[in-house]
Short mmCIF file of C-alpha atoms in Angstrom, two decimals:
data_model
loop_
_atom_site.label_atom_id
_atom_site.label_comp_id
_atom_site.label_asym_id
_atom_site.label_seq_id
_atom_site.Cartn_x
_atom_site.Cartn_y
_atom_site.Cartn_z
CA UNK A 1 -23.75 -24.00 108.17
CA UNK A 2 -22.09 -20.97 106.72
CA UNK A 3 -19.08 -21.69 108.41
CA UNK A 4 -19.07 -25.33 106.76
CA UNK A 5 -19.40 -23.97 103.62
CA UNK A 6 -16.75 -21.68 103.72
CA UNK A 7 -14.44 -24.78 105.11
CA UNK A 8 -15.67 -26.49 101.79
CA UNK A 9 -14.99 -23.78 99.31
CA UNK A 10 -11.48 -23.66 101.04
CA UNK A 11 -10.61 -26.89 101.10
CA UNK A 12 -12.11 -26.89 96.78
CA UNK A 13 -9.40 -24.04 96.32
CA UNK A 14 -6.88 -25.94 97.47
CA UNK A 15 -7.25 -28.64 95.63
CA UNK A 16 -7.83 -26.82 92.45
CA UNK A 17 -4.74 -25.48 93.12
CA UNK A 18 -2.45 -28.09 93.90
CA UNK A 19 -4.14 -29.92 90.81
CA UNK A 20 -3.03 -27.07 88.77
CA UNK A 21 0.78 -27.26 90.06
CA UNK A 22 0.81 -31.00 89.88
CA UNK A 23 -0.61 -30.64 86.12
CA UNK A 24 2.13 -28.23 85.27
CA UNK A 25 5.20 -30.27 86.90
CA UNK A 26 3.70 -33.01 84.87
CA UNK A 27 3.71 -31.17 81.57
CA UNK A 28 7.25 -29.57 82.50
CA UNK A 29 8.48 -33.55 82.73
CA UNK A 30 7.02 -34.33 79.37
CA UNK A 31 8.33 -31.84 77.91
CA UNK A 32 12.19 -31.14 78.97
CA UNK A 33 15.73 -31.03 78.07
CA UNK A 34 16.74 -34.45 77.84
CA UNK A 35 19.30 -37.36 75.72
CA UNK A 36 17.68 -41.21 76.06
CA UNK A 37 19.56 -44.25 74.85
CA UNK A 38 18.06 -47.24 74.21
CA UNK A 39 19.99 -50.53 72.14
CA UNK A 40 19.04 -50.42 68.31
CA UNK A 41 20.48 -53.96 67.12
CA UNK A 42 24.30 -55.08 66.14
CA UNK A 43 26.45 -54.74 63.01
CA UNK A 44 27.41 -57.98 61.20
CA UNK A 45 30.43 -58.23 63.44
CA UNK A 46 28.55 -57.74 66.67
CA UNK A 47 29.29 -54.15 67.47
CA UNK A 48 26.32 -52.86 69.00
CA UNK A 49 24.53 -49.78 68.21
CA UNK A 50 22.54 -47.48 70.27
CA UNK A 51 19.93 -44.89 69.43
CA UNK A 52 20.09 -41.51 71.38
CA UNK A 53 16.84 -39.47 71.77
CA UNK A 54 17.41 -36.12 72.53
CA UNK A 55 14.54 -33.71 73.20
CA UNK A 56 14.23 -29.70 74.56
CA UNK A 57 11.41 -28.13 76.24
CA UNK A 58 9.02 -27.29 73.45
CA UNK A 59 9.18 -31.06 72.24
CA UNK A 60 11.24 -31.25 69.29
CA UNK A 61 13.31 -34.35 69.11
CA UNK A 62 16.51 -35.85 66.99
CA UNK A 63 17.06 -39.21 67.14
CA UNK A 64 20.90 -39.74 66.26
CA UNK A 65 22.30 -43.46 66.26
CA UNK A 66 26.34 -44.48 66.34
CA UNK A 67 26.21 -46.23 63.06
CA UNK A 68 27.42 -43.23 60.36
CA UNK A 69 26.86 -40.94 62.89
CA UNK A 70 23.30 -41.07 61.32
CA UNK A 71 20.31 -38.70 62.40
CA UNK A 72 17.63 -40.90 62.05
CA UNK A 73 14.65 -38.74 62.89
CA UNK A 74 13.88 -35.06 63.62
CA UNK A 75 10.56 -34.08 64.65
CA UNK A 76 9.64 -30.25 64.20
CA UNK A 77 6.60 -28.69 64.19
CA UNK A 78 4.02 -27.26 61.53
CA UNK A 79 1.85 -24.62 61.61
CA UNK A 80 -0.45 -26.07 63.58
CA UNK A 81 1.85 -27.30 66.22
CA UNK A 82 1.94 -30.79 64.53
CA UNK A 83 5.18 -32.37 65.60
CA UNK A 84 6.15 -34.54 62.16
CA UNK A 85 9.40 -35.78 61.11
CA UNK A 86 10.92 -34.11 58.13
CA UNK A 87 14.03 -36.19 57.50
CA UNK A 88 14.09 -39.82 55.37
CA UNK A 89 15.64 -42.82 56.52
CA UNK A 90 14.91 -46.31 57.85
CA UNK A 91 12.74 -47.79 60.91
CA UNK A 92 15.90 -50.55 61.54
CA UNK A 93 19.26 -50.60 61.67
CA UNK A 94 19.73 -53.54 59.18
CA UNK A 95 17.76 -51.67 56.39
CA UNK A 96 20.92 -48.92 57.10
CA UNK A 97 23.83 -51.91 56.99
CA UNK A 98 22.23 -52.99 53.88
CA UNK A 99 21.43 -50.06 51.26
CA UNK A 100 21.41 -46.51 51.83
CA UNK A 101 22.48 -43.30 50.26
CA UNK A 102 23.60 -41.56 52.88
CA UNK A 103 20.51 -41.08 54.86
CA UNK A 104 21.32 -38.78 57.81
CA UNK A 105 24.67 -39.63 57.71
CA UNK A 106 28.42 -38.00 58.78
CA UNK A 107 30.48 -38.09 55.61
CA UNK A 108 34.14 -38.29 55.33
CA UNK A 109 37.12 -38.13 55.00
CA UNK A 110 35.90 -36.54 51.91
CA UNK A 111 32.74 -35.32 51.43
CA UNK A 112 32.01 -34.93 47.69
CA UNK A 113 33.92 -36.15 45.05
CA UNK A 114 37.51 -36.59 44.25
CA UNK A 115 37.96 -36.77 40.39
CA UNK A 116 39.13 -40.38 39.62
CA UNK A 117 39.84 -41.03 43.62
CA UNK A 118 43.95 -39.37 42.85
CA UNK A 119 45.44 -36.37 44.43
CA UNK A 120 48.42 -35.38 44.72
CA UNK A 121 49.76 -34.03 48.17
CA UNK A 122 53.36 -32.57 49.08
CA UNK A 123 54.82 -34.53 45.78
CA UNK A 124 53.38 -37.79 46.68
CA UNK A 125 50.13 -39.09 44.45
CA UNK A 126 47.11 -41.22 46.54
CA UNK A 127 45.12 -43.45 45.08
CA UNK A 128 41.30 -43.59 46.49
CA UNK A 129 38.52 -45.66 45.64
CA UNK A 130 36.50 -44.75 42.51
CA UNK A 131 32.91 -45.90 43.82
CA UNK A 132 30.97 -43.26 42.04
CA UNK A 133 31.73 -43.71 37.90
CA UNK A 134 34.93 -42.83 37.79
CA UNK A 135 35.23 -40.97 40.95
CA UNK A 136 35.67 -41.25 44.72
CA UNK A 137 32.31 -40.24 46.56
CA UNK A 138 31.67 -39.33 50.62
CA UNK A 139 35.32 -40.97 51.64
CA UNK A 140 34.79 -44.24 49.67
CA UNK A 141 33.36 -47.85 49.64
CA UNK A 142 33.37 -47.49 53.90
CA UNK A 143 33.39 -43.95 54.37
CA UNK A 144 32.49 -42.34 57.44
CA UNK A 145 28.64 -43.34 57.09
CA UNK A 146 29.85 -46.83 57.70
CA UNK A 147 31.61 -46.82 60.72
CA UNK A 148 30.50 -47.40 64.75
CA UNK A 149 31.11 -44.22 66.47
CA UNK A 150 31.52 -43.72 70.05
CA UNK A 151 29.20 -42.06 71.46
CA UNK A 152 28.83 -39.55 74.90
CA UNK A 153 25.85 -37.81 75.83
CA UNK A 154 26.31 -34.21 77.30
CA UNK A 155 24.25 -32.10 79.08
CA UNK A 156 23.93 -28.14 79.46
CA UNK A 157 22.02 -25.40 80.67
CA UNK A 158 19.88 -24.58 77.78
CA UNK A 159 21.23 -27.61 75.30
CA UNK A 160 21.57 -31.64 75.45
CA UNK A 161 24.79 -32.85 73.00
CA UNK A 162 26.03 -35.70 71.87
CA UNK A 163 29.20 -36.22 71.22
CA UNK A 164 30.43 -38.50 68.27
CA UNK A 165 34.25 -39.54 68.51
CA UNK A 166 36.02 -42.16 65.59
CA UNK A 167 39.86 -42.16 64.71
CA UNK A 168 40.40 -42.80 61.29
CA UNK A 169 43.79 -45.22 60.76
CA UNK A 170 46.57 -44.02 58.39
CA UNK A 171 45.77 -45.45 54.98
CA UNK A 172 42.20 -45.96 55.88
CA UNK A 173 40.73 -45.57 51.95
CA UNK A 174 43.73 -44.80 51.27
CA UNK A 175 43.85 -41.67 53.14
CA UNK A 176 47.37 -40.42 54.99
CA UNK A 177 47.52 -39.77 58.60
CA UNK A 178 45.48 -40.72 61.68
CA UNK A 179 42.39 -38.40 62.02
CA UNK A 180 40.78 -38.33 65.29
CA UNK A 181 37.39 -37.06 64.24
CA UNK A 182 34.91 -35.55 66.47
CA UNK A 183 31.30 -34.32 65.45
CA UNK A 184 28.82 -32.67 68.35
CA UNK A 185 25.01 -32.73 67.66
CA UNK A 186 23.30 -30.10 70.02
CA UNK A 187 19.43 -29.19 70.45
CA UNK A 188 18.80 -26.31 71.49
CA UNK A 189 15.76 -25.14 73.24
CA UNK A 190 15.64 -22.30 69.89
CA UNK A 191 14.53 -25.30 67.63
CA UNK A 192 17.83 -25.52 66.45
CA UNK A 193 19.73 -28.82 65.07
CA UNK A 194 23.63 -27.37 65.84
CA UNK A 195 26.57 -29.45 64.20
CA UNK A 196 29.92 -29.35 65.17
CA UNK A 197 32.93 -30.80 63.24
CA UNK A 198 36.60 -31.49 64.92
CA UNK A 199 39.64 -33.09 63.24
CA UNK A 200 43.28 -33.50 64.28
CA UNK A 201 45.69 -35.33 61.78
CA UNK A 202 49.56 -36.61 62.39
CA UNK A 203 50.05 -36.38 58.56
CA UNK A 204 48.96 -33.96 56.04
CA UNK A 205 45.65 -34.96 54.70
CA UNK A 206 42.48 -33.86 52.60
CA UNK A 207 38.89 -33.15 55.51
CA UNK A 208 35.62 -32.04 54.26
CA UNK A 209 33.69 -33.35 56.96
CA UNK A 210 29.23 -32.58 56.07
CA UNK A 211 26.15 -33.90 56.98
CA UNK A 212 23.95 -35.80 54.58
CA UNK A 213 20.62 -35.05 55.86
CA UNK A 214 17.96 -35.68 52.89
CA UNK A 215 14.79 -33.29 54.44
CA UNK A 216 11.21 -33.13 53.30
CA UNK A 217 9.62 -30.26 54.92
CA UNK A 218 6.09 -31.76 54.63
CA UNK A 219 6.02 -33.98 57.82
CA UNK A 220 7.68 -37.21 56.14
CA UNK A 221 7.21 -37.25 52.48
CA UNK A 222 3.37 -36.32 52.25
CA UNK A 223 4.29 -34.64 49.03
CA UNK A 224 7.81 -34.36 46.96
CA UNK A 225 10.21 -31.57 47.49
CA UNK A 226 9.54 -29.38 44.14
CA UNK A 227 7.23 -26.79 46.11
CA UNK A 228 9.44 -25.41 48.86
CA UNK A 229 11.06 -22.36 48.84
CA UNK A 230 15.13 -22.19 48.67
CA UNK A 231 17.22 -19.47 49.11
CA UNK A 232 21.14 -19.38 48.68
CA UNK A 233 22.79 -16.99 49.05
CA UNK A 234 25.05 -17.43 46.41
CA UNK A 235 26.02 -15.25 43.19
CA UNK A 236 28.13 -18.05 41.88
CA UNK A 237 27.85 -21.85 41.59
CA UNK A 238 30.91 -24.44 40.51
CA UNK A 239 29.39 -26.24 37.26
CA UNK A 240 30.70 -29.82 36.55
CA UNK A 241 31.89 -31.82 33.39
CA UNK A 242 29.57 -34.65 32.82
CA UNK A 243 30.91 -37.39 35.81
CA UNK A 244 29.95 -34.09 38.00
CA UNK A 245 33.49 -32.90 38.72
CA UNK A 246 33.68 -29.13 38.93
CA UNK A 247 35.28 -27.81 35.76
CA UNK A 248 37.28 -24.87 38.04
CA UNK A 249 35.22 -21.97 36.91
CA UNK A 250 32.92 -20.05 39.20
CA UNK A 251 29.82 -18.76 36.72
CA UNK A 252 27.63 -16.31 37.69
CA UNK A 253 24.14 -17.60 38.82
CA UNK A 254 22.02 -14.90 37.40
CA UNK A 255 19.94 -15.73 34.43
CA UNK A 256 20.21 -19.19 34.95
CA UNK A 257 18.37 -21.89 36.59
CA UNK A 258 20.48 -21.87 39.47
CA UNK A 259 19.77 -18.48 40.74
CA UNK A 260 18.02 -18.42 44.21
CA UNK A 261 19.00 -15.17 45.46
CA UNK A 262 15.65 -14.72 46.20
CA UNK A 263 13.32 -17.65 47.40
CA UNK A 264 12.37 -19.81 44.50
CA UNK A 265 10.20 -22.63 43.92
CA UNK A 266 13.05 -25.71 43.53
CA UNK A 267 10.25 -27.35 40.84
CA UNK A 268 10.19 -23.35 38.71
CA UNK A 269 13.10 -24.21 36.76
CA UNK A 270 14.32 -27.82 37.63
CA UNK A 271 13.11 -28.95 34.10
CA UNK A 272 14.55 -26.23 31.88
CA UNK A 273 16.98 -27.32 28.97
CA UNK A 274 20.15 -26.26 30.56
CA UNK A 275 23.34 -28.30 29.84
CA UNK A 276 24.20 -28.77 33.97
CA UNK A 277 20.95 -29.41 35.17
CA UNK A 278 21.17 -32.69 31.98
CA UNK A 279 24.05 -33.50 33.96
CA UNK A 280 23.26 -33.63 37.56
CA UNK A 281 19.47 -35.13 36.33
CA UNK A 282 18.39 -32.11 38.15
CA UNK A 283 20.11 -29.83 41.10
CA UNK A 284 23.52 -31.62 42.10
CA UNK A 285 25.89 -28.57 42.14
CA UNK A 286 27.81 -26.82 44.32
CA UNK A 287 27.11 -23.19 45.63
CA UNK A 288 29.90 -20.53 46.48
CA UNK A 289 28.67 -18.89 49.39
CA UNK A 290 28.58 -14.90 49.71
CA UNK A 291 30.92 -13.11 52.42
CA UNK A 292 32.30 -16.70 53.19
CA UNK A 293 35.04 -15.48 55.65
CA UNK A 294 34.96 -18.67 58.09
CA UNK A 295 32.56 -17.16 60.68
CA UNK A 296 29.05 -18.05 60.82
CA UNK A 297 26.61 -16.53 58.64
CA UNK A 298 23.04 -16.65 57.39
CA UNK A 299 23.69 -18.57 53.86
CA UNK A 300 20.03 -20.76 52.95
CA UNK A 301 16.60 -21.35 53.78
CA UNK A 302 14.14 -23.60 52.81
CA UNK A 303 10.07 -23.23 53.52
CA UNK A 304 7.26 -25.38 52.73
CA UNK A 305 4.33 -22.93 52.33
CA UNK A 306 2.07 -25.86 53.25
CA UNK A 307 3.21 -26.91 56.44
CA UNK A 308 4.61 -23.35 57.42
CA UNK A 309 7.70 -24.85 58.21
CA UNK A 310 11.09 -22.64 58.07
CA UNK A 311 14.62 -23.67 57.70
CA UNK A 312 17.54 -21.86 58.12
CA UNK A 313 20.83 -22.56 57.28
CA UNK A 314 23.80 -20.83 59.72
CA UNK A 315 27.35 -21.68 58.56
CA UNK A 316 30.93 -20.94 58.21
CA UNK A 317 31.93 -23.32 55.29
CA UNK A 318 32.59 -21.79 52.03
CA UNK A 319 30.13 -23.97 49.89
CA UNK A 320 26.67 -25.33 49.79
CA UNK A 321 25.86 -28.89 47.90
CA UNK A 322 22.21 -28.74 47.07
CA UNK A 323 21.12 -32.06 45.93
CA UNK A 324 17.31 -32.47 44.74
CA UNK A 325 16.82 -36.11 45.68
CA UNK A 326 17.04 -36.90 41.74
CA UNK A 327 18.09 -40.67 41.96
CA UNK A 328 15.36 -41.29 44.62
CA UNK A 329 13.33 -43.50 42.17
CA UNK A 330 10.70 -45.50 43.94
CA UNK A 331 12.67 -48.22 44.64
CA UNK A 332 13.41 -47.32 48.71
CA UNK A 333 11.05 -48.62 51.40
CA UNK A 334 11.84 -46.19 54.10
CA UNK A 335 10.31 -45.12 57.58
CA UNK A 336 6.41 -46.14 58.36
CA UNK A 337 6.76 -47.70 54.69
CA UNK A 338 7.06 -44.85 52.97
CA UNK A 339 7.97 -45.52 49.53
CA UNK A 340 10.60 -42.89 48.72
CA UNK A 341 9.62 -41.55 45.40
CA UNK A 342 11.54 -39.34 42.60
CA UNK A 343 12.10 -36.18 44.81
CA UNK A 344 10.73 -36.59 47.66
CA UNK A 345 13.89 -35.63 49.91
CA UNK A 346 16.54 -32.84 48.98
CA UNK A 347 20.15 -32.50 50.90
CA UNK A 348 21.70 -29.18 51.56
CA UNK A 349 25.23 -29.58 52.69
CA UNK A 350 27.32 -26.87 53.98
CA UNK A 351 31.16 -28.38 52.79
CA UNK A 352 34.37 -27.35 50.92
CA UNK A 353 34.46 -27.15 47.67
CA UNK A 354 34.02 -30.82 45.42
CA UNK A 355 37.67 -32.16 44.62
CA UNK A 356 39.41 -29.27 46.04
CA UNK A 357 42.60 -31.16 46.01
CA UNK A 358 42.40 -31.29 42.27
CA UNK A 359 42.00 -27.43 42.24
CA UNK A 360 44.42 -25.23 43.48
CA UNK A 361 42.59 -22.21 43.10
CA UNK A 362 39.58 -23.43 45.44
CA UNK A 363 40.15 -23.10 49.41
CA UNK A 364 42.40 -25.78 50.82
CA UNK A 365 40.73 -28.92 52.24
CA UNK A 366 44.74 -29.77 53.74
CA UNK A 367 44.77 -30.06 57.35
CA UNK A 368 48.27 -30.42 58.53
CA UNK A 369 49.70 -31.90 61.66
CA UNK A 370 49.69 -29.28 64.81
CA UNK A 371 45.76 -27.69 63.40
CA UNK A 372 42.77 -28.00 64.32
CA UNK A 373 39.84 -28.52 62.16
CA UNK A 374 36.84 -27.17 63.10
CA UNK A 375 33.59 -25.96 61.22
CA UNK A 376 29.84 -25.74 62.94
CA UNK A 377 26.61 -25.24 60.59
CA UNK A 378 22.66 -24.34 62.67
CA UNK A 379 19.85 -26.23 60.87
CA UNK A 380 17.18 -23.39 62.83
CA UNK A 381 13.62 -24.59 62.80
CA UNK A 382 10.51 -21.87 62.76
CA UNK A 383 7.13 -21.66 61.37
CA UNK A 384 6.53 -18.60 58.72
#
């Protein structure tokens, strides 16, 4: 009898055991480095579009689709381990072909705006597209956000990419040269969103390739941006005449309301009588980064002190477009019906300076025939 039981209590071991290992492969496979693709609908002229899933260990996910080289969802955690998405856009693809402003999307050539779409370049004057007032906006009426990329998932030891490739024909918005444009998304298994940017041109020609990611730290619009925390780190900002072309001066952030050298509520001062925030209806400015030297540095963070959630910005631009989701206005239906309301998303892209080729004085935006452009900026996810 003794020696049955002992069989039993052997054999119950066991079994616990190899329980235990199967129950840990399994939670290994839900949780892994991995890029799905899966068909998301067609354009209007039957190109079809895909959406790519790509996940790490911990079980953060970006959902990226070809269309505008669009993120379409990224799922981070809160303080309680609650995996939410914190970016706005759209549940379909047509809502995207239809009406957006910029959700998620790769902008280009130009990101910004050109005052009254001219520039002059090696003695010859372009003429761009003035789709924003009186100026050219994010590369013009089908700017980079409105194109079908190709697409190539990658795969590596402790990130899954996906590469983004689209060549941009001379005189495309009347743009010289033909730019062969390539932009990497990586997740890495350190919560972080990486971005790449490549571009090779045959002519000489204006790039200021960004992402126009609108985020909401709250787990998808619960609450509007106003309480989060930013920090740039920035002693000067470029202001802008009333169309919100930079004048040319750099001005000194301190005593004003554009000062976030140290982390400030963006709702504190958002609302104070000041003559640029009138213009932008709120924070639509450029930054000038500190120590900008072209390698990558520590340069913004955001933090919702509800959620816990931590943002940091890594990058080797020169400039930082903070944008404070002022003409969100209600009137967007956007993912799970979320009615996106005054505020409720804010963009923070890492760029040249707005219409550098109007401004000798700013860096160059001219890439030339024989370079290579290339610029990478780390969205890094924690909880704090």
């Amino acid at each position: 009898m003794r020696n049955t039981t002992t069989i039993l209590c052997w054999i119950i071991l066991i079994v616990s055991f190899l329980t235990l290992g199967s129950c840990k492969k399994h939670d290994k496979e839900i949780h892994k480095l991995d890029v799905k693709k899966e068909n998301w609908g067609r354009t209007k002229d039957g190109q079809e579009i895909y959406l790519y899933t790509l996940s790490n260990i911990h079980g953060m996910q970006i959902k990226i689709i070809n269309y505008g080289a669009i993120v379409q969802s990224l799922f981070v955690p809160d303080k309680s381990g609650k995996y939410e998405d914190v970016v706005l856009g759209y549940d379909r693809l047509d809502d995207y072909l239809k009406d957006s402003p910029y959700f998620g999307a790769i902008v280009g050539r130009y990101g910004n705006r050109i005052a009254r779409g001219r520039f002059t370049l090696d003695g010859v004057q372009y003429q761009l597209a003035t789709n924003n007032g009186p100026n050219h906006l994010h590369g013009g009426i089908k700017g980079f956000d409105k194109v079908v990329w190709n697409a190539e998932p990658i795969h590596e030891k402790d990130k899954v990419r996906l590469k983004l490739t689209y060549l941009s024909p001379d005189g495309e918005e009347g743009y010289p040269g033909n730019l062969k444009v390539a932009v990497i998304y990586s997740l890495t298994n350190h919560n972080e969103l990486e971005i790449e940017y490549f571009a090779q041109t045959d002519k000489a020609t204006p790039v200021n390739l960004t992402h126009h990611g609108y985020f909401n730290l709250t787990g998808h619009c619960k609450r509007d941006i106003l309480e989060h925390q930013l920090w740039i780190n920035a002693d000067y900002f470029t202001p802008v005449d009333s169309t919100l072309i930079p004048t040319g001066e750099l001005r000194p952030v301190e005593g004003t309301p554009f000062d976030f050298r140290q982390p400030t509520a963006i709702g504190a001062r958002i609302n104070d009588p000041d003559e640029q925030l009138k213009y932008g209806r709120g924070y639509d400015h450029n930054w000038v980064l500190n120590q900008a030297d072209g390698t990558l540095k520590l340069q913004a963070a955001l933090y919702d002190p509800q959620s816990g959630r931590y943002m940091q910005i890594y990058t080797d631009q020169p400039g930082l477009q903070f944008y404070s989701g002022n003409f969100l206005d209600g009137s967007i239906v956007g993912k799970g019906g979320v009615v996106y309301k005054h505020r409720y998303g804010l963009c923070l892209e890492t760029q040249h300076f707005p219409d550098s080729p109007n401004h000798p004085e700013f860096p160059s935006t001219i890439l030339r025939p024989g370079e290579q452009y290339h610029t990478k900026t780390i969205y890094k996810f924690s909880i704090k």
